[in-house]
PDB file of C-alpha atoms in Angstrom:
ATOM      1  CA  MET A   1     101.853  94.692 106.108  1.00  0.00           C
ATOM      2  CA  GLN A   2      99.639  97.678 106.690  1.00  0.00           C
ATOM      3  CA  LEU A   3      99.320 100.729 104.441  1.00  0.00           C
ATOM      4  CA  ASP A   4      99.084 104.039 106.276  1.00  0.00           C
ATOM      5  CA  PRO A   5      96.699 106.226 104.218  1.00  0.00           C
ATOM      6  CA  ALA A   6      98.047 109.434 105.765  1.00  0.00           C
ATOM      7  CA  SER A   7     101.659 108.869 104.695  1.00  0.00           C
ATOM      8  CA  GLY A   8     101.320 106.436 101.803  1.00  0.00           C
ATOM      9  CA  TRP A   9     103.961 104.180 103.375  1.00  0.00           C
ATOM     10  CA  CYS A  10     103.446 100.523 104.269  1.00  0.00           C
ATOM     11  CA  GLN A  11     104.356  99.346 107.719  1.00  0.00           C
ATOM     12  CA  GLY A  12     105.900  95.891 107.934  1.00  0.00           C
ATOM     13  CA  VAL A  13     107.858  96.120 104.664  1.00  0.00           C
ATOM     14  CA  ARG A  14     111.434  97.080 103.901  1.00  0.00           C
ATOM     15  CA  VAL A  15     111.914 100.766 103.061  1.00  0.00           C
ATOM     16  CA  CYS A  16     114.566 101.870 100.575  1.00  0.00           C
ATOM     17  CA  ARG A  17     113.784 105.478  99.644  1.00  0.00           C
ATOM     18  CA  SER A  18     114.315 106.538  96.047  1.00  0.00           C
ATOM     19  CA  PRO A  19     114.988 110.140  95.003  1.00  0.00           C
ATOM     20  CA  ASN A  20     113.170 109.424  91.727  1.00  0.00           C
ATOM     21  CA  PHE A  21     109.691 110.755  92.412  1.00  0.00           C
ATOM     22  CA  ASN A  22     107.706 113.975  92.446  1.00  0.00           C
ATOM     23  CA  ALA A  23     104.270 115.248  93.403  1.00  0.00           C
ATOM     24  CA  ARG A  24     101.156 113.865  91.767  1.00  0.00           C
ATOM     25  CA  PRO A  25      99.483 116.667  89.824  1.00  0.00           C
ATOM     26  CA  SER A  26      95.992 115.878  91.118  1.00  0.00           C
ATOM     27  CA  GLY A  27      96.558 113.497  94.000  1.00  0.00           C
ATOM     28  CA  GLU A  28      94.444 110.880  92.225  1.00  0.00           C
ATOM     29  CA  ILE A  29      95.377 107.211  92.637  1.00  0.00           C
ATOM     30  CA  SER A  30      93.191 105.036  90.430  1.00  0.00           C
ATOM     31  CA  LEU A  31      95.425 102.545  88.588  1.00  0.00           C
ATOM     32  CA  LEU A  32      97.745  99.706  89.595  1.00  0.00           C
ATOM     33  CA  VAL A  33     100.503  98.735  87.164  1.00  0.00           C
ATOM     34  CA  ILE A  34     102.376  95.416  87.440  1.00  0.00           C
ATOM     35  CA  HIS A  35     105.944  95.241  86.078  1.00  0.00           C
ATOM     36  CA  ASN A  36     108.910  92.910  86.215  1.00  0.00           C
ATOM     37  CA  ILE A  37     112.571  93.716  86.626  1.00  0.00           C
ATOM     38  CA  SER A  38     115.852  91.946  87.298  1.00  0.00           C
ATOM     39  CA  LEU A  39     119.373  93.332  87.269  1.00  0.00           C
ATOM     40  CA  PRO A  40     121.376  92.042  85.574  1.00  0.00           C
ATOM     41  CA  PRO A  41     118.607  90.506  83.444  1.00  0.00           C
ATOM     42  CA  ALA A  42     117.440  87.104  84.757  1.00  0.00           C
ATOM     43  CA  GLN A  43     119.682  87.358  87.839  1.00  0.00           C
ATOM     44  CA  PHE A  44     117.907  87.552  91.160  1.00  0.00           C
ATOM     45  CA  ALA A  45     118.655  88.680  94.722  1.00  0.00           C
ATOM     46  CA  THR A  46     121.543  90.875  93.568  1.00  0.00           C
ATOM     47  CA  GLY A  47     120.438  94.080  95.299  1.00  0.00           C
ATOM     48  CA  LYS A  48     120.985  95.901  92.004  1.00  0.00           C
ATOM     49  CA  VAL A  49     117.341  96.899  91.544  1.00  0.00           C
ATOM     50  CA  GLN A  50     117.492  98.737  94.843  1.00  0.00           C
ATOM     51  CA  GLU A  51     120.741 100.452  93.779  1.00  0.00           C
ATOM     52  CA  PHE A  52     119.224 101.332  90.395  1.00  0.00           C
ATOM     53  CA  PHE A  53     116.157 102.952  91.957  1.00  0.00           C
ATOM     54  CA  GLN A  54     118.461 104.957  94.249  1.00  0.00           C
ATOM     55  CA  ASN A  55     120.775 106.112  91.409  1.00  0.00           C
ATOM     56  CA  ARG A  56     123.650 104.201  93.040  1.00  0.00           C
ATOM     57  CA  LEU A  57     124.177 101.462  90.429  1.00  0.00           C
ATOM     58  CA  ASP A  58     127.867 100.924  89.607  1.00  0.00           C
ATOM     59  CA  VAL A  59     127.685 100.828  85.827  1.00  0.00           C
ATOM     60  CA  THR A  60     131.103  99.155  85.578  1.00  0.00           C
ATOM     61  CA  GLU A  61     129.866  95.973  87.298  1.00  0.00           C
ATOM     62  CA  HIS A  62     128.020  94.535  84.292  1.00  0.00           C
ATOM     63  CA  PRO A  63     127.883  95.377  80.566  1.00  0.00           C
ATOM     64  CA  TYR A  64     124.073  95.704  80.689  1.00  0.00           C
ATOM     65  CA  PHE A  65     124.296  98.516  83.225  1.00  0.00           C
ATOM     66  CA  ALA A  66     125.969 100.895  80.761  1.00  0.00           C
ATOM     67  CA  GLY A  67     122.744 101.024  78.730  1.00  0.00           C
ATOM     68  CA  ILE A  68     120.650 102.103  81.723  1.00  0.00           C
ATOM     69  CA  ALA A  69     123.215 104.338  83.415  1.00  0.00           C
ATOM     70  CA  ASP A  70     121.414 107.588  82.625  1.00  0.00           C
ATOM     71  CA  LEU A  71     117.900 106.431  83.503  1.00  0.00           C
ATOM     72  CA  ARG A  72     116.200 107.863  86.585  1.00  0.00           C
ATOM     73  CA  VAL A  73     113.384 105.502  87.469  1.00  0.00           C
ATOM     74  CA  SER A  74     111.610 104.025  90.452  1.00  0.00           C
ATOM     75  CA  ALA A  75     108.519 102.124  91.429  1.00  0.00           C
ATOM     76  CA  HIS A  76     106.481 102.292  94.565  1.00  0.00           C
ATOM     77  CA  PHE A  77     107.195  98.638  95.423  1.00  0.00           C
ATOM     78  CA  LEU A  78     109.431  95.694  94.537  1.00  0.00           C
ATOM     79  CA  ILE A  79     108.456  92.118  95.398  1.00  0.00           C
ATOM     80  CA  GLU A  80     111.493  89.843  95.401  1.00  0.00           C
ATOM     81  CA  ARG A  81     111.486  86.142  94.547  1.00  0.00           C
ATOM     82  CA  ASP A  82     111.110  85.174  98.218  1.00  0.00           C
ATOM     83  CA  GLY A  83     108.134  87.514  98.661  1.00  0.00           C
ATOM     84  CA  THR A  84     110.048  90.286 100.432  1.00  0.00           C
ATOM     85  CA  VAL A  85     108.375  93.630  99.760  1.00  0.00           C
ATOM     86  CA  THR A  86     110.417  96.822  99.510  1.00  0.00           C
ATOM     87  CA  GLN A  87     108.854 100.269  99.205  1.00  0.00           C
ATOM     88  CA  PHE A  88     110.764 103.053  97.437  1.00  0.00           C
ATOM     89  CA  VAL A  89     108.231 105.878  97.112  1.00  0.00           C
ATOM     90  CA  SER A  90     105.163 106.852  99.117  1.00  0.00           C
ATOM     91  CA  CYS A  91     101.974 105.911  97.315  1.00  0.00           C
ATOM     92  CA  LEU A  92     100.919 109.539  97.682  1.00  0.00           C
ATOM     93  CA  GLU A  93     103.831 110.610  95.445  1.00  0.00           C
ATOM     94  CA  ARG A  94     104.414 109.944  91.746  1.00  0.00           C
ATOM     95  CA  ALA A  95     107.029 107.235  91.169  1.00  0.00           C
ATOM     96  CA  TRP A  96     108.673 107.097  87.747  1.00  0.00           C
ATOM     97  CA  HIS A  97     107.739 103.600  86.598  1.00  0.00           C
ATOM     98  CA  ALA A  98     105.398 103.796  83.601  1.00  0.00           C
ATOM     99  CA  GLY A  99     107.153 106.202  81.252  1.00  0.00           C
ATOM    100  CA  VAL A 100     105.300 107.111  78.076  1.00  0.00           C
ATOM    101  CA  SER A 101     101.959 105.426  78.705  1.00  0.00           C
ATOM    102  CA  SER A 102      98.207 105.583  78.249  1.00  0.00           C
ATOM    103  CA  PHE A 103      95.244 103.938  79.991  1.00  0.00           C
ATOM    104  CA  GLU A 104      91.739 104.266  78.547  1.00  0.00           C
ATOM    105  CA  GLY A 105      92.887 107.219  76.465  1.00  0.00           C
ATOM    106  CA  ARG A 106      94.504 109.035  79.373  1.00  0.00           C
ATOM    107  CA  GLU A 107      98.243 109.605  79.039  1.00  0.00           C
ATOM    108  CA  THR A 108     101.048 109.814  81.601  1.00  0.00           C
ATOM    109  CA  CYS A 109      99.947 106.970  83.851  1.00  0.00           C
ATOM    110  CA  ASN A 110     102.538 107.857  86.505  1.00  0.00           C
ATOM    111  CA  ASP A 111     100.242 110.744  87.428  1.00  0.00           C
ATOM    112  CA  PHE A 112      97.514 108.444  88.780  1.00  0.00           C
ATOM    113  CA  SER A 113      99.042 104.983  89.261  1.00  0.00           C
ATOM    114  CA  VAL A 114     100.936 102.871  91.751  1.00  0.00           C
ATOM    115  CA  GLY A 115     103.708 100.723  90.283  1.00  0.00           C
ATOM    116  CA  ILE A 116     104.678  97.302  91.616  1.00  0.00           C
ATOM    117  CA  GLU A 117     107.787  95.580  90.262  1.00  0.00           C
ATOM    118  CA  LEU A 118     108.057  91.805  90.535  1.00  0.00           C
ATOM    119  CA  GLU A 119     111.601  90.484  90.537  1.00  0.00           C
ATOM    120  CA  GLY A 120     111.605  88.373  87.412  1.00  0.00           C
ATOM    121  CA  THR A 121     111.556  88.240  83.646  1.00  0.00           C
ATOM    122  CA  ASP A 122     108.891  87.954  80.980  1.00  0.00           C
ATOM    123  CA  ASP A 123     109.514  84.247  80.460  1.00  0.00           C
ATOM    124  CA  LEU A 124     110.412  82.739  83.855  1.00  0.00           C
ATOM    125  CA  PRO A 125     107.563  81.728  86.183  1.00  0.00           C
ATOM    126  CA  PHE A 126     107.072  83.883  89.242  1.00  0.00           C
ATOM    127  CA  GLU A 127     107.249  82.323  92.705  1.00  0.00           C
ATOM    128  CA  ASP A 128     104.336  81.413  94.976  1.00  0.00           C
ATOM    129  CA  ALA A 129     105.678  83.842  97.589  1.00  0.00           C
ATOM    130  CA  GLN A 130     105.499  86.661  95.043  1.00  0.00           C
ATOM    131  CA  TYR A 131     101.872  85.972  94.202  1.00  0.00           C
ATOM    132  CA  GLN A 132     101.020  85.839  97.913  1.00  0.00           C
ATOM    133  CA  ALA A 133     102.793  89.129  98.640  1.00  0.00           C
ATOM    134  CA  LEU A 134     101.295  90.750  95.540  1.00  0.00           C
ATOM    135  CA  THR A 135      97.785  89.715  96.576  1.00  0.00           C
ATOM    136  CA  THR A 136      98.263  91.035 100.113  1.00  0.00           C
ATOM    137  CA  LEU A 137      99.762  94.295  98.883  1.00  0.00           C
ATOM    138  CA  THR A 138      97.029  94.751  96.282  1.00  0.00           C
ATOM    139  CA  ARG A 139      94.361  94.262  98.953  1.00  0.00           C
ATOM    140  CA  GLN A 140      96.014  96.958 101.076  1.00  0.00           C
ATOM    141  CA  LEU A 141      96.186  99.348  98.137  1.00  0.00           C
ATOM    142  CA  ARG A 142      92.609  98.734  97.055  1.00  0.00           C
ATOM    143  CA  SER A 143      91.219  99.189 100.562  1.00  0.00           C
ATOM    144  CA  THR A 144      92.901 102.604 100.762  1.00  0.00           C
ATOM    145  CA  PHE A 145      92.587 103.715  97.134  1.00  0.00           C
ATOM    146  CA  THR A 146      89.110 102.489  96.245  1.00  0.00           C
ATOM    147  CA  ALA A 147      89.286 103.831  92.667  1.00  0.00           C
ATOM    148  CA  ILE A 148      91.668 100.930  91.901  1.00  0.00           C
ATOM    149  CA  THR A 149      89.009  98.480  90.784  1.00  0.00           C
ATOM    150  CA  ALA A 150      89.704  95.041  89.327  1.00  0.00           C
ATOM    151  CA  GLN A 151      89.399  96.594  85.867  1.00  0.00           C
ATOM    152  CA  ARG A 152      92.055  99.172  86.752  1.00  0.00           C
ATOM    153  CA  ILE A 153      94.837  96.662  87.440  1.00  0.00           C
ATOM    154  CA  CYS A 154      97.040  96.127  84.410  1.00  0.00           C
ATOM    155  CA  GLY A 155     100.496  95.267  83.166  1.00  0.00           C
ATOM    156  CA  HIS A 156     103.124  97.669  81.905  1.00  0.00           C
ATOM    157  CA  SER A 157     102.575  96.112  78.481  1.00  0.00           C
ATOM    158  CA  ASP A 158      98.916  97.193  78.597  1.00  0.00           C
ATOM    159  CA  ILE A 159      99.723 100.872  79.067  1.00  0.00           C
ATOM    160  CA  ALA A 160     102.839 100.976  76.860  1.00  0.00           C
ATOM    161  CA  PRO A 161     102.101  98.416  74.102  1.00  0.00           C
ATOM    162  CA  GLY A 162     104.887  97.945  71.591  1.00  0.00           C
ATOM    163  CA  ARG A 163     107.331  99.595  73.978  1.00  0.00           C
ATOM    164  CA  LYS A 164     107.066  97.325  77.019  1.00  0.00           C
ATOM    165  CA  THR A 165     106.312  93.614  77.428  1.00  0.00           C
ATOM    166  CA  ASP A 166     106.248  93.166  81.197  1.00  0.00           C
ATOM    167  CA  PRO A 167     105.091  91.544  83.327  1.00  0.00           C
ATOM    168  CA  GLY A 168     105.172  89.128  80.385  1.00  0.00           C
ATOM    169  CA  PRO A 169     103.573  85.827  79.435  1.00  0.00           C
ATOM    170  CA  ALA A 170     105.007  84.052  82.494  1.00  0.00           C
ATOM    171  CA  PHE A 171     102.844  86.175  84.797  1.00  0.00           C
ATOM    172  CA  ASP A 172      99.691  84.237  85.690  1.00  0.00           C
ATOM    173  CA  TRP A 173      96.945  86.850  85.520  1.00  0.00           C
ATOM    174  CA  ALA A 174      94.219  84.253  86.123  1.00  0.00           C
ATOM    175  CA  ARG A 175      95.906  83.068  89.325  1.00  0.00           C
ATOM    176  CA  TYR A 176      96.396  86.625  90.571  1.00  0.00           C
ATOM    177  CA  ARG A 177      92.842  87.718  89.795  1.00  0.00           C
ATOM    178  CA  ALA A 178      91.403  84.549  91.375  1.00  0.00           C
ATOM    179  CA  ALA A 179      93.434  85.180  94.546  1.00  0.00           C
ATOM    180  CA  LEU A 180      92.132  88.759  94.681  1.00  0.00           C
ATOM    181  CA  ALA A 181      88.548  87.585  94.199  1.00  0.00           C
ATOM    182  CA  LYS A 182      88.946  84.951  96.919  1.00  0.00           C
ATOM    183  CA  ALA A 183      90.457  87.477  99.318  1.00  0.00           C
ATOM    184  CA  ALA A 184      87.612  89.916  98.640  1.00  0.00           C
ATOM    185  CA  LEU A 185      85.035  87.208  99.269  1.00  0.00           C
ATOM    186  CA  GLU A 186      86.692  86.222 102.559  1.00  0.00           C
ATOM    187  CA  GLN A 187      86.815  89.841 103.629  1.00  0.00           C
ATOM    188  CA  GLU A 188      83.120  90.271 102.789  1.00  0.00           C
ATOM    189  CA  GLU A 189      82.214  87.160 104.801  1.00  0.00           C
ATOM    190  CA  GLN A 190      84.009  88.557 107.843  1.00  0.00           C
ATOM    191  CA  ARG A 191      81.822  91.681 107.842  1.00  0.00           C
TER     192      ARG A 191
END
């Protein structure tokens, strides 16, 4: 995968455009937020996340869907259990993933963040393929948006504590951060 800085779209990933976005007020991109999602909850590879982000979810298909029928949300990316990456919104636009949120005292994190959804739940381990895709995608994002430092990568629970719990205790932050550090070291050695 390769992120095009001019368009904010990744080449080499699936594209599934969401209408749920708008312009960033300042154009700043300085935060990466990791989430998890599955629709219905704890069911994978259903295609329902894609439908949800496109406002096409048939709310009669599952009782859970009635409770989210009126929500208009999106993320920039979804990483499925098999590592497939789908992009919904250009990184240059504001996706609607964080909701009411605050990072280091600054509110409305959607204004300056990129949101990545991992297909999963708070309490089920994520797959190796997801960690690999997440590491690759993060490297692409950080090489383009250099304000996203290691300290500016967080979970939804970090920016919306008490309201959100994802990516949850099953997400292995140490593994992810070690993979990023290793990738950065390898990249530095190649220079």
